[in-house]
Amino acid sequence: MTITDRTVTDRPVTDRPVTDRPATDRTVVAVSERLVLTRPQEGDAEAMFAVHGDPETNRYNPHGPQRDLAQAQEALDGFVADWVRDGVGYCAVSTRDEPEVIIGFAGLYLHTLDGERVFNLYYRFRPSAWGKGYAAEAARAAMAQGRPRFPGIPVVALIRADNLPSRRLAERLGLVADPDGRVDAEDRLIHRMA
């Protein structure tokens, strides 16, 4: 069974033909070897809260975990609005084997940092998905889909200095910390695509 052609781009991220994409009713943004990135949609608030409300996934988040489902819904509404406004944004991430089960969120958010238009690279997954390389795979897929559509927009990642796992991942993805130790308004190191 194949999905309908409701993709954001006609080019698959992998060499796999479009017909090899997993069956899902969600709008597919990108497909990688093991993952499917889809547009967040109404009804994803519980999955959003499962990821963003977990204290373990928010150990380095300056805002802490989401407090309740209402806060998750508010964040989800923002994710959905970003896609409507910009045609790009954070994605719900699932495995190809279970495309309807959201294991995390990752992608690029278009915003302004210090007066410059940039993509913020983001990845956050349920603890059960940790240690499998999903964050790197999802981030690469999101960048491969988004960057060609917005040439010249740099990719940054805002990461607390003590969040060594995320900083190592950013470095593996080609982002380096500002050599002058520059931080954003929330005291997060600014990592930039080299």
mmCIF file of C-alpha atoms in Angstrom, residues 88 108 119 141-151:
data_model
loop_
_atom_site.group_PDB
_atom_site.id
_atom_site.type_symbol
_atom_site.label_atom_id
_atom_site.label_comp_id
_atom_site.label_asym_id
_atom_site.label_seq_id
_atom_site.Cartn_x
_atom_site.Cartn_y
_atom_site.Cartn_z
ATOM 1 C CA VAL A 88 8.584 24.627 6.970
ATOM 2 C CA LEU A 108 13.835 23.340 11.202
ATOM 3 C CA PHE A 119 16.746 27.979 10.789
ATOM 4 C CA ALA A 141 16.313 14.331 6.755
ATOM 5 C CA ALA A 142 14.798 17.647 7.871
ATOM 6 C CA MET A 143 17.828 19.602 6.673
ATOM 7 C CA ALA A 144 17.915 17.738 3.345
ATOM 8 C CA GLN A 145 14.268 18.658 2.807
ATOM 9 C CA GLY A 146 14.296 22.250 4.079
ATOM 10 C CA ARG A 147 17.633 23.791 3.186
ATOM 11 C CA PRO A 148 17.355 23.511 -0.623
ATOM 12 C CA ARG A 149 13.959 25.238 -0.477
ATOM 13 C CA PHE A 150 15.452 28.180 1.466
ATOM 14 C CA PRO A 151 18.970 28.713 0.071
#
